[in-house]
Coordinates of C-alpha atoms in Angstrom, one line a residue:
Chain F
M392 CA 94.9 73.0 100.8
S393 CA 95.3 75.0 104.3
V394 CA 93.8 78.0 102.8
A395 CA 90.6 76.8 101.6
V396 CA 89.9 74.5 104.8
G397 CA 90.5 78.0 106.4
A398 CA 88.4 80.1 104.3
A399 CA 85.7 77.5 104.0
G400 CA 86.3 77.6 107.9
R401 CA 85.0 81.4 108.3
A402 CA 82.4 81.2 106.7
G403 CA 80.4 78.6 108.6
A404 CA 82.5 77.7 110.8
P405 CA 82.2 74.6 113.5
W406 CA 82.6 76.1 117.5
F407 CA 86.2 74.2 117.4
W408 CA 87.6 76.4 114.6
A409 CA 87.9 79.8 117.1
I410 CA 90.6 77.7 118.9
A411 CA 93.8 78.3 117.6
G412 CA 96.0 75.7 118.1
L413 CA 93.1 73.1 117.9
R414 CA 92.5 74.4 114.0
R415 CA 96.4 74.6 113.7
A416 CA 96.1 70.6 114.5
L417 CA 93.7 69.6 112.5
E418 CA 95.2 71.2 109.6
L419 CA 98.7 70.1 110.4
G420 CA 96.8 66.4 110.2
A421 CA 94.7 67.1 107.0
F422 CA 97.9 67.5 105.6
L423 CA 99.7 64.7 106.8
A424 CA 97.2 62.4 105.6
L425 CA 97.3 63.8 102.2
A426 CA 101.4 63.6 102.1
A427 CA 100.8 60.1 103.8
F428 CA 98.7 58.8 100.7
I429 CA 100.7 60.6 98.1
L430 CA 103.7 59.5 99.4
G431 CA 103.2 56.5 101.2
P432 CA 103.1 54.6 99.0
L433 CA 106.3 55.6 97.0
L434 CA 108.2 55.9 100.1
T435 CA 107.4 51.6 100.8
L436 CA 108.2 51.7 96.7
L437 CA 112.1 52.9 98.1
V438 CA 111.9 50.5 101.1
W439 CA 111.3 47.4 99.0
A440 CA 113.9 48.9 96.6
A441 CA 116.6 49.0 99.5
A442 CA 115.1 45.5 101.2
G443 CA 117.7 42.5 100.9
T444 CA 115.1 39.9 102.7
W445 CA 111.7 41.8 104.6
L446 CA 110.4 38.7 106.6
F447 CA 107.0 39.2 109.0
P448 CA 107.7 39.6 112.5
N449 CA 110.5 42.4 111.1
L450 CA 109.1 46.0 110.9
L451 CA 112.5 47.1 108.4
P452 CA 114.0 44.6 106.3
E453 CA 117.3 44.3 106.2
F454 CA 119.2 46.4 103.8
S455 CA 120.8 45.7 101.2
L456 CA 121.6 47.0 97.6
R457 CA 121.9 43.0 95.7
W458 CA 118.7 43.5 94.1
W459 CA 120.1 46.7 92.3
Y460 CA 123.5 44.9 91.3
Y461 CA 120.9 41.9 89.7
V462 CA 118.7 44.3 88.1
L463 CA 121.6 46.0 86.3
G464 CA 123.3 43.5 86.0
N465 CA 120.6 41.1 84.2
E466 CA 121.4 41.6 80.1
N467 CA 117.7 42.1 79.4
V468 CA 117.1 44.4 81.3
V469 CA 119.9 46.8 80.7
K470 CA 119.0 46.5 76.9
A471 CA 115.5 47.9 78.1
I472 CA 116.9 51.1 79.4
R473 CA 118.8 51.2 76.4
M474 CA 116.4 50.4 74.3
S475 CA 114.1 53.8 76.6
F476 CA 116.5 56.2 76.6
L477 CA 117.4 56.0 73.1
S478 CA 113.8 55.9 71.5
A479 CA 112.1 58.2 73.9
P480 CA 113.7 61.5 73.6
V481 CA 114.0 60.0 69.4
A482 CA 110.2 60.3 69.6
T483 CA 110.4 63.7 71.8
L484 CA 112.3 65.2 69.1
L485 CA 110.6 63.2 65.9
S486 CA 107.5 64.7 67.4
A487 CA 108.9 68.3 67.9
V488 CA 109.9 69.0 64.5
I489 CA 106.4 67.7 63.0
C490 CA 104.4 69.2 65.6
I491 CA 106.3 73.1 66.7
P492 CA 105.7 74.4 62.8
A493 CA 102.3 72.5 63.1
A494 CA 101.0 74.2 66.1
Y495 CA 102.3 77.5 65.0
A496 CA 99.9 76.8 61.8
F497 CA 97.0 76.5 63.8
A498 CA 97.9 79.2 65.7
R499 CA 98.8 82.2 63.5
L500 CA 97.1 81.0 60.3
E501 CA 93.4 80.6 59.0
F502 CA 92.8 77.8 56.5
P503 CA 89.9 75.8 55.9
G504 CA 88.6 72.6 58.5
R505 CA 91.2 74.3 60.5
R506 CA 89.5 73.2 64.1
L507 CA 88.5 69.7 62.7
L508 CA 92.3 69.0 62.3
L509 CA 93.1 70.0 65.5
L510 CA 90.4 68.4 67.4
S511 CA 92.0 65.1 65.2
F512 CA 94.7 65.0 67.1
L513 CA 92.5 64.6 70.5
S514 CA 91.6 61.4 68.3
A515 CA 93.9 58.8 69.3
N516 CA 93.3 59.4 73.0
A517 CA 89.7 59.3 72.5
F518 CA 89.3 55.8 72.0
P519 CA 90.9 52.6 74.0
K520 CA 94.2 52.6 72.8
I521 CA 94.4 48.4 72.8
G522 CA 92.2 48.5 70.1
L523 CA 94.0 51.4 68.3
Y524 CA 97.4 49.4 68.9
V525 CA 95.8 46.0 67.3
S526 CA 95.2 47.7 64.1
I527 CA 98.4 49.3 63.8
A528 CA 100.1 45.8 64.4
T529 CA 98.2 45.0 61.7
L530 CA 99.3 47.6 59.5
F531 CA 102.7 47.4 60.9
Y532 CA 103.0 43.4 59.4
R533 CA 102.4 44.9 56.3
L534 CA 105.1 47.3 56.0
N535 CA 107.9 45.0 58.4
L536 CA 107.6 47.6 60.9
M537 CA 107.1 44.8 63.4
D538 CA 109.4 44.4 66.1
T539 CA 111.6 47.2 64.8
F540 CA 113.2 50.6 66.6
A541 CA 111.1 53.0 64.3
G542 CA 108.0 50.8 65.1
V543 CA 108.5 51.7 67.9
V544 CA 109.2 55.9 67.8
M545 CA 106.3 55.4 66.0
I546 CA 104.4 54.2 68.2
Q547 CA 105.5 56.6 71.3
L548 CA 105.3 59.4 68.7
I549 CA 101.4 58.9 68.5
N550 CA 101.2 59.5 72.9
T551 CA 103.5 62.3 72.2
L552 CA 101.4 64.7 69.6
L553 CA 98.7 66.0 72.0
F554 CA 101.1 67.7 73.6
M555 CA 103.2 68.4 71.9
I556 CA 100.3 70.0 69.1
W557 CA 98.0 71.5 72.0
I558 CA 100.7 73.2 74.3
P559 CA 102.5 75.1 71.8
T560 CA 99.2 76.0 69.9
G561 CA 98.5 77.9 73.3
T562 CA 101.7 79.2 73.8
F563 CA 102.0 80.8 69.8
R564 CA 98.1 82.2 69.9
G565 CA 99.7 83.7 73.7
I566 CA 102.5 85.8 71.6
N567 CA 100.8 88.9 70.8
R568 CA 101.1 89.4 67.3
N569 CA 102.4 92.9 67.3
L570 CA 105.6 91.5 68.5
E571 CA 105.7 89.6 65.5
D572 CA 105.1 92.9 63.2
A573 CA 107.5 95.0 65.3
A574 CA 110.3 92.7 64.1
R575 CA 109.4 92.7 60.5
D576 CA 108.6 96.3 61.1
V577 CA 112.7 96.9 62.0
G578 CA 113.8 94.6 58.9
A579 CA 113.9 91.2 59.6
G580 CA 112.5 88.8 57.4
P581 CA 109.0 86.1 57.9
L582 CA 112.2 83.2 59.4
R583 CA 114.0 85.7 61.1
T584 CA 111.4 86.9 63.3
F585 CA 109.7 83.1 63.9
F586 CA 113.8 82.2 65.4
N587 CA 114.6 85.1 66.5
I588 CA 111.5 86.8 68.5
T589 CA 108.6 84.0 68.0
L590 CA 110.7 81.1 69.1
P591 CA 112.5 82.4 71.8
I592 CA 109.4 83.9 73.7
A593 CA 107.3 80.3 73.3
L594 CA 110.2 78.7 74.9
P595 CA 109.1 78.2 77.9
G596 CA 105.8 77.0 76.4
L597 CA 107.5 74.2 73.9
I598 CA 110.4 73.1 76.9
V599 CA 107.1 71.6 79.1
A600 CA 105.2 70.7 75.7
S601 CA 108.3 68.6 75.5
L602 CA 108.9 67.5 78.6
F603 CA 105.5 65.8 79.0
A604 CA 106.4 64.1 75.4
F605 CA 108.8 62.6 76.3
L606 CA 107.0 61.3 79.4
A607 CA 104.1 60.2 77.4
A608 CA 107.0 58.7 75.3
F609 CA 109.2 56.6 77.8
D610 CA 105.8 55.8 80.0
E611 CA 104.7 54.4 77.0
A612 CA 104.0 50.1 77.5
Q613 CA 100.9 49.0 75.5
G614 CA 102.0 50.3 72.5
T615 CA 105.5 48.7 72.6
L616 CA 104.2 45.2 74.2
I617 CA 102.4 44.8 70.8
V618 CA 105.0 45.9 68.0
G619 CA 108.4 45.6 69.2
T620 CA 108.3 42.5 71.4
P621 CA 110.6 40.5 71.7
N622 CA 113.4 42.1 70.3
H623 CA 112.7 45.6 70.8
M624 CA 111.6 46.0 74.4
T625 CA 111.6 49.0 76.5
M626 CA 111.3 49.7 80.3
P627 CA 107.7 50.2 81.3
V628 CA 107.6 46.7 78.7
M629 CA 110.0 45.2 81.2
M630 CA 108.1 45.8 83.7
Y631 CA 105.5 43.5 83.1
T632 CA 108.1 40.6 82.8
L633 CA 109.9 41.6 86.1
V634 CA 106.8 42.3 88.3
L635 CA 105.1 38.8 86.5
S636 CA 108.2 36.8 87.6
Y637 CA 111.0 37.7 90.0
P638 CA 111.2 38.7 93.6
Q639 CA 109.5 41.6 94.6
P640 CA 112.4 43.8 95.3
V641 CA 113.4 43.5 91.4
G642 CA 110.0 44.9 90.6
A643 CA 110.7 48.0 92.8
V644 CA 114.3 48.7 92.0
F645 CA 113.1 48.8 88.6
S646 CA 109.9 51.2 89.6
V647 CA 113.1 53.6 90.5
L648 CA 114.8 53.1 87.9
L649 CA 111.4 54.2 86.1
S650 CA 110.7 57.3 88.5
L651 CA 113.9 59.0 88.0
P652 CA 113.9 60.8 84.6
S653 CA 110.0 62.1 85.2
L654 CA 111.0 63.6 88.6
L655 CA 114.2 65.1 87.3
F656 CA 111.9 66.9 84.5
L657 CA 109.1 67.8 86.4
L658 CA 112.3 69.5 89.5
L659 CA 113.7 71.2 85.8
A660 CA 109.9 71.8 84.4
Q661 CA 109.0 73.5 87.6
R662 CA 110.6 76.7 86.4
Y663 CA 108.8 76.8 83.0
L664 CA 105.4 75.2 84.6
R665 CA 102.6 77.3 84.7
A666 CA 99.3 76.1 84.6
G667 CA 98.1 78.8 81.4
Y668 CA 100.5 76.6 79.4
L669 CA 98.3 73.8 79.6
A670 CA 94.8 75.6 79.9
A671 CA 95.4 78.0 77.1
G672 CA 95.6 74.7 74.7
Y673 CA 92.5 73.5 75.4
S674 CA 90.7 76.6 73.7
L675 CA 89.3 76.6 70.5
Chain P
M385 CA 112.5 114.2 53.3
A386 CA 109.6 112.3 52.8
R387 CA 106.3 112.5 51.2
L388 CA 103.4 109.6 51.5
S389 CA 100.6 109.6 48.9
L390 CA 97.7 107.5 49.3
R391 CA 95.7 107.1 46.2
H392 CA 92.2 105.7 45.7
L393 CA 93.5 103.2 49.0
T394 CA 90.8 100.8 49.0
K395 CA 90.5 97.1 51.7
T396 CA 87.9 94.7 52.3
F397 CA 87.3 92.4 54.9
G398 CA 84.6 89.7 54.1
A399 CA 81.7 91.6 52.4
Q400 CA 82.8 94.7 54.3
A401 CA 84.6 97.7 53.3
A402 CA 87.3 98.8 55.8
V403 CA 88.5 101.3 53.8
R404 CA 87.0 103.0 51.0
D405 CA 88.9 104.8 48.3
V406 CA 90.7 106.8 50.3
T407 CA 93.1 109.3 48.9
L408 CA 95.6 111.8 51.1
E409 CA 98.7 113.6 50.7
V410 CA 101.2 114.0 53.9
R411 CA 103.8 116.7 53.6
D412 CA 107.8 116.2 54.2
G413 CA 107.5 116.9 58.1
E414 CA 104.7 116.8 58.5
L415 CA 102.2 115.5 61.5
M416 CA 99.2 113.9 60.1
C417 CA 96.8 112.2 62.5
L418 CA 94.1 110.0 61.4
L419 CA 90.9 110.3 63.5
G420 CA 87.9 108.8 63.5
P421 CA 85.4 106.3 65.9
S422 CA 86.8 102.6 66.0
G423 CA 85.9 100.4 62.8
C424 CA 86.6 103.2 60.5
G425 CA 89.2 102.1 59.0
K426 CA 92.1 104.4 60.4
T427 CA 93.9 101.4 61.8
T428 CA 93.4 99.5 58.9
T429 CA 95.4 102.4 56.2
L430 CA 98.2 102.6 58.6
R431 CA 98.8 99.4 59.0
M432 CA 98.6 99.2 54.6
I433 CA 101.1 102.3 54.9
G434 CA 103.2 100.1 57.6
G435 CA 103.4 96.6 55.1
F436 CA 101.3 94.8 57.3
A437 CA 97.2 94.5 55.4
L438 CA 97.6 94.8 51.5
P439 CA 94.9 97.0 49.7
D440 CA 93.0 95.4 47.1
A441 CA 93.0 98.7 44.8
G442 CA 95.1 101.8 45.1
D443 CA 98.7 102.9 45.1
I444 CA 100.9 103.9 48.4
Q445 CA 104.2 106.1 47.5
I446 CA 106.6 107.1 49.4
N447 CA 108.7 110.4 47.8
D448 CA 107.0 109.6 44.1
R449 CA 107.3 105.7 44.9
S450 CA 105.4 103.1 44.9
V451 CA 105.7 101.0 48.5
V452 CA 102.4 98.1 47.5
A453 CA 104.6 95.4 46.3
L454 CA 107.2 95.4 49.5
P455 CA 106.9 93.5 52.7
P456 CA 107.1 95.5 55.7
E457 CA 110.4 94.7 56.0
Q458 CA 111.5 96.4 53.2
R459 CA 109.6 99.8 53.5
P460 CA 111.3 102.8 54.8
T461 CA 108.4 102.9 57.7
A462 CA 108.9 102.6 61.5
M463 CA 105.7 102.1 63.3
V464 CA 105.1 102.0 67.2
F465 CA 102.4 99.6 68.2
Q466 CA 99.4 100.0 70.6
R467 CA 100.8 97.8 72.9
Y468 CA 103.1 95.1 73.6
N469 CA 105.4 96.6 71.7
L470 CA 108.7 95.4 73.3
W471 CA 110.4 92.4 72.8
P472 CA 110.4 90.8 76.2
H473 CA 113.2 88.0 76.5
M474 CA 115.3 91.6 75.0
T475 CA 117.0 94.4 77.2
V476 CA 115.8 98.2 76.4
A477 CA 119.2 98.5 74.6
G478 CA 118.6 94.5 72.7
N479 CA 114.9 95.9 71.1
I480 CA 116.7 98.9 69.6
A481 CA 120.0 97.3 68.6
F482 CA 118.0 94.5 66.4
G483 CA 116.8 96.2 63.8
L484 CA 120.8 97.8 63.4
K485 CA 122.2 94.4 64.0
L486 CA 120.0 92.9 60.7
R487 CA 121.6 95.7 58.9
R488 CA 124.9 94.6 60.4
L489 CA 126.2 97.8 61.0
P490 CA 129.6 97.3 63.4
R491 CA 129.3 96.8 66.8
A492 CA 130.7 100.7 67.9
A493 CA 128.0 102.4 65.6
I494 CA 125.2 100.7 66.7
A495 CA 126.4 101.3 70.6
E496 CA 126.7 104.3 69.7
R497 CA 123.1 104.8 68.1
V498 CA 121.5 103.5 70.6
R499 CA 123.1 105.3 73.4
D500 CA 122.5 108.4 71.7
V501 CA 118.6 107.4 70.4
L502 CA 118.0 106.5 74.6
G503 CA 119.6 110.6 75.2
L504 CA 116.5 111.6 72.8
V505 CA 113.7 110.1 74.5
G506 CA 114.7 110.3 77.4
L507 CA 116.1 107.2 79.0
P508 CA 120.0 107.4 79.1
G509 CA 121.3 104.8 81.4
F510 CA 118.1 102.1 80.7
S511 CA 119.3 100.5 78.7
Q512 CA 120.3 97.2 80.3
K513 CA 116.9 97.1 81.7
Y514 CA 114.5 94.2 80.5
P515 CA 110.9 95.5 79.1
H516 CA 109.4 94.1 82.2
Q517 CA 110.9 96.6 84.8
L518 CA 109.5 100.1 82.7
S519 CA 106.6 101.6 83.3
G520 CA 103.5 101.9 80.5
G521 CA 105.5 105.2 79.4
E522 CA 109.0 104.6 79.3
Q523 CA 108.2 101.0 77.4
Q524 CA 106.5 103.3 75.0
R525 CA 109.4 105.5 74.8
V526 CA 111.9 103.3 73.9
A527 CA 109.3 101.5 71.3
V528 CA 109.7 105.3 69.7
A529 CA 113.5 105.2 70.0
R530 CA 113.3 101.4 68.3
A531 CA 111.6 103.1 65.8
L532 CA 113.6 106.1 65.2
V533 CA 117.1 104.8 65.6
L534 CA 116.1 102.9 62.0
E535 CA 115.9 106.6 61.3
P536 CA 113.1 105.7 59.0
Q537 CA 111.0 108.0 56.5
I538 CA 108.1 107.7 58.3
L539 CA 107.1 107.8 61.2
L540 CA 103.3 105.7 61.9
L541 CA 102.0 105.7 65.2
D542 CA 99.1 102.8 66.0
E543 CA 97.3 104.5 69.2
P544 CA 100.5 104.2 71.1
F545 CA 99.0 106.8 74.2
S546 CA 95.6 104.7 74.7
N547 CA 96.6 102.5 77.8
L548 CA 98.9 105.3 79.8
D549 CA 97.1 107.3 82.2
A550 CA 95.3 110.5 81.4
R551 CA 97.8 112.2 83.2
L552 CA 100.9 110.4 81.6
R553 CA 99.0 110.3 78.1
V554 CA 99.1 114.5 78.0
H555 CA 102.8 114.0 79.0
M556 CA 103.5 111.7 76.4
R557 CA 101.7 113.2 73.5
E558 CA 103.8 116.8 74.3
E559 CA 106.8 114.9 73.9
V560 CA 106.6 112.9 71.0
K561 CA 105.4 116.1 69.9
Q562 CA 108.7 117.9 70.4
L563 CA 110.3 114.9 69.6
Q564 CA 108.7 115.0 66.1
R565 CA 109.4 118.2 65.3
K566 CA 113.2 118.1 66.5
V567 CA 113.6 115.1 64.0
G568 CA 111.6 116.8 61.2
I569 CA 110.1 113.4 60.6
T570 CA 106.9 112.6 58.7
T571 CA 104.3 111.2 60.6
V572 CA 101.1 109.8 60.6
F573 CA 99.4 109.7 63.6
V574 CA 95.8 107.1 64.8
T575 CA 93.9 107.9 67.4
H576 CA 90.5 107.5 68.0
D577 CA 91.1 110.9 70.6
Q578 CA 89.5 114.1 69.2
E579 CA 91.7 116.0 71.9
E580 CA 94.9 113.9 71.6
A581 CA 94.8 114.7 67.3
L582 CA 93.7 118.1 67.9
T583 CA 96.9 119.0 70.0
I584 CA 99.5 117.7 68.0
A585 CA 98.7 117.2 64.5
D586 CA 99.5 119.8 62.0
R587 CA 96.3 118.1 59.8
I588 CA 93.7 115.5 61.5
A589 CA 92.3 113.2 58.9
V590 CA 88.7 112.4 59.7
M591 CA 87.6 109.1 58.8
N592 CA 84.3 107.1 59.5
E593 CA 83.0 104.0 58.1
G594 CA 86.2 103.8 55.1
V595 CA 85.3 107.2 53.8
L596 CA 87.6 110.0 54.5
Q597 CA 85.9 112.7 55.3
Q598 CA 88.2 115.8 55.3
V599 CA 91.2 117.1 55.9
D600 CA 92.2 120.4 57.5
T601 CA 94.2 122.1 60.4
P602 CA 92.5 121.6 63.4
D603 CA 91.4 125.0 63.5
A604 CA 89.7 125.0 59.9
L605 CA 88.0 121.3 61.3
Y606 CA 86.5 122.7 64.0
A607 CA 86.0 126.1 62.3
R608 CA 84.7 124.8 59.1
P609 CA 83.7 121.5 59.4
Q610 CA 82.3 120.4 55.8
T611 CA 80.3 117.0 57.0
L612 CA 77.7 116.3 59.3
F613 CA 79.8 113.9 60.7
V614 CA 82.7 116.1 61.4
A615 CA 80.5 118.8 62.4
D616 CA 79.2 116.1 65.5
F617 CA 82.5 114.6 65.7
I618 CA 84.8 117.1 66.3
G619 CA 83.9 118.7 69.6
T620 CA 80.4 119.8 70.9
M621 CA 77.7 120.7 68.7
N622 CA 74.2 120.9 69.1
L623 CA 72.4 119.6 66.1
V624 CA 68.5 120.6 65.4
S625 CA 66.3 119.6 62.2
A626 CA 65.4 122.5 60.4
H627 CA 63.9 122.9 56.7
A628 CA 63.7 125.5 54.6
D629 CA 61.6 128.4 53.8
A630 CA 60.5 130.2 51.2
G631 CA 61.3 133.5 52.0
R632 CA 65.1 132.9 51.5
A633 CA 64.9 131.6 55.3
L634 CA 65.5 128.7 57.3
V635 CA 63.4 127.6 60.0
A636 CA 64.8 125.3 62.8
G637 CA 63.0 124.6 66.5
P638 CA 61.5 128.1 67.8
W639 CA 64.7 130.0 65.3
R640 CA 64.1 131.5 62.3
L641 CA 67.3 132.5 60.4
A642 CA 68.4 134.3 57.1
L643 CA 69.8 131.9 54.6
P644 CA 73.0 133.8 52.4
G645 CA 71.9 132.9 48.8
G646 CA 68.7 131.0 49.4
R647 CA 69.1 127.9 47.2
W648 CA 67.3 125.5 48.8
P649 CA 64.1 124.5 47.6
E650 CA 61.5 125.3 50.2
G651 CA 60.7 122.9 52.3
A652 CA 64.0 121.3 51.8
E653 CA 64.9 118.8 55.1
A654 CA 68.6 119.9 56.7
T655 CA 69.9 120.1 59.8
L656 CA 71.7 123.3 62.0
A657 CA 74.7 122.6 63.7
V658 CA 75.7 125.1 66.9
R659 CA 78.5 125.1 68.9
P660 CA 77.5 125.2 72.5
E661 CA 79.7 128.4 72.8
D662 CA 77.5 130.3 69.6
L663 CA 74.4 130.5 71.5
V664 CA 74.0 133.5 73.5
P665 CA 71.4 134.6 76.0
D666 CA 69.5 137.7 73.6
P667 CA 66.1 139.6 75.2
Q668 CA 65.1 139.2 71.3
G669 CA 66.0 135.8 71.3
A670 CA 63.6 132.5 71.2
P671 CA 62.1 130.9 74.3
A672 CA 64.1 127.7 75.9
R673 CA 63.7 126.7 79.8
V674 CA 66.9 125.7 81.9
R675 CA 67.3 122.0 82.8
R676 CA 70.5 121.7 84.3
V677 CA 73.6 123.8 85.3
I678 CA 77.0 121.9 84.8
N679 CA 80.1 123.0 86.7
L680 CA 83.1 122.1 84.1
G681 CA 85.7 124.4 85.8
H682 CA 86.6 127.4 84.4
Y683 CA 83.2 127.4 82.4
L684 CA 79.6 126.7 82.8
L685 CA 77.8 123.7 80.5
V686 CA 74.2 124.7 80.7
L687 CA 71.5 122.2 79.6
L688 CA 68.3 123.8 78.2
D689 CA 65.2 123.0 76.5
G690 CA 63.4 124.9 73.8
P691 CA 60.2 124.3 71.6
G692 CA 60.6 120.9 69.6
V693 CA 64.2 121.7 70.6
P694 CA 65.7 119.6 74.0
A695 CA 68.7 118.9 75.0
L696 CA 70.6 122.5 73.5
R697 CA 73.9 122.7 74.9
M698 CA 75.3 126.1 75.7
F699 CA 78.9 127.3 77.1
T700 CA 78.7 130.3 79.4
E701 CA 81.4 132.2 81.4
K702 CA 81.8 130.9 85.5
G703 CA 80.1 133.9 86.7
A704 CA 77.0 133.5 84.3
S705 CA 74.0 133.4 86.8
F706 CA 71.4 130.7 85.5
S707 CA 69.3 128.2 87.9
E708 CA 67.7 125.2 86.7
G709 CA 64.1 126.1 85.7
Q710 CA 64.9 129.4 84.4
E711 CA 63.4 130.5 81.5
V712 CA 65.7 132.3 79.5
R713 CA 65.7 134.1 75.6
L714 CA 68.5 133.0 73.4
R715 CA 69.8 133.3 70.2
I716 CA 72.5 131.7 67.8
A717 CA 75.4 133.8 67.0
R718 CA 76.8 131.2 64.5
G719 CA 75.9 128.5 62.8
L720 CA 75.9 125.8 59.6
V721 CA 73.4 124.4 58.2
F722 CA 73.9 121.7 56.6
C723 CA 71.3 120.4 52.8
G724 CA 72.3 116.9 51.3
P725 CA 76.6 117.2 50.3
E726 CA 75.9 120.9 50.7
V727 CA 76.9 123.6 53.4
A728 CA 76.0 127.2 54.5
E729 CA 77.3 128.7 56.7
I730 CA 75.4 131.1 58.9
G731 CA 77.1 134.0 60.7
G732 CA 80.5 133.7 59.8
P733 CA 83.1 130.3 60.8
M734 CA 83.1 129.3 64.3
R735 CA 85.3 130.1 66.7
P736 CA 88.1 127.3 68.1
S737 CA 87.9 126.3 71.6
V738 CA 89.4 125.2 73.7
A739 CA 86.5 124.0 76.4
A740 CA 85.3 122.6 73.8
P741 CA 86.7 119.3 72.4
T742 CA 87.8 118.2 75.6
D743 CA 84.0 118.2 77.1
R744 CA 83.5 115.5 74.3
A745 CA 86.7 113.6 74.3

């Protein structure tokens, strides 16, 4: 941020830009504004989550964790949490099992319709999802998948496909084929080459893809609402109910709970996150 | 102890023939270079030997046993690749030991062989480093070690030094040559750099457009190129279009040369090939004008224009006095005449020259 501003300043600088102290103050101001824009709502959320009651004249609420006890003591909420932490990992794992071999094929093999097939994984995200879910719901009625765990997992799976295909395809394509040939050369068969050479080298990219996929599955609300109600509600679905029919701190507490996995994973993923992995996937 | 023979090897990509009917014998312990411009089929040939490409026709035999049906992991060959050779997630020792582990050698034996081969390539104490901690030259040495540790019958090298800088390249090829002599392994080396080929190969196989042009020692290749392509590709060569004359002679630009045998009919089109060192100043010779004089260190390159023969190149000693615009008279001491598939020598074979190959590369 500050670097970009500094560079622009040198090109066609207004007069006050030359004063170092003023410039630094402006940069700091811009940084704080950006931070407030991004972190402000999150901060409010945190304050609300720790609020007992928050009435008009008070600047800060009275501190209390009673809404946490309330939320975590609610049987439906706990059920939804359990459902979320069960279905999202299963969907991610299934997605990996299906998509990683497919991504390898997209990256390494030439077959008719390769480009079209690769693009088709984008198609689920190319239309308004709600229409898609309704038609899936009619299909699920026929197949007796409505209000089942399998149905919810399948809906979440759809949301992970994009990440699990495109990122690993780019990752595999970025691995020089010579590395695989060299393994064959010293005596490794195709499977051993994949597991001992290709997979370890691709691992950072695959981890990043899995994290994105997990978050996409974890975050899914629309489809699960249609397919999973009333007995298979996940946390984001529960959110609708909580926001609509409970006091404000309940929603805040739940929001914090909902963002915890994302926060945790982003911290974990930092090591592996490189802009290249995302960009590489988007070249046909 | 291994002989390699390629029999009528052919490979096509789409409609394009990458390798056409290549037959080549590599003797035991020999260092054979596959040399040619990019796209000539040399790398494809090497990949077929290693098992990474399947020939459409023909046979590959190692010690008279066909290996065409074998996948790469079962062939007694080891390859050093052009770039990105080493597995980045393994240490140097891990890279070298990978093939040995697949062969289920005991742990102590693996450690010993890794240590030995690292000593052989001059990298003792590097076993626990990762590839990204090594320089380009060190990485290539580890790649060579990884190939040699399996004691293959044939060592294949695919332009192994092309991504190194010039100085290191010269150093590495000397090292590989010495290593190859010491181990005595039959080696096939692919390069587009003729200087590299001429300096390290026992014999060179020149390829162009998928066709094997000539297989010879570096000296023979320089002195007696058998096709126009080889004549032009190896070293520096002046090519002058010519035609046969009635009186058993060849007319090339201002020169009239006696043809031994006089076997071609009058008017037959031919090409005269003359090395720059075989253009000699002579008061009786044909006239030419000096266009430029280029000092190339220990010798001079003189560019000349004769009547109907522009841009002739001549090498002379550094002391020779030439100046731009000067009129000189030149004689052709030796030359080769290419007429269709036939070749005739004028004035004996060409002399190998130190200067010639470097000038072109």
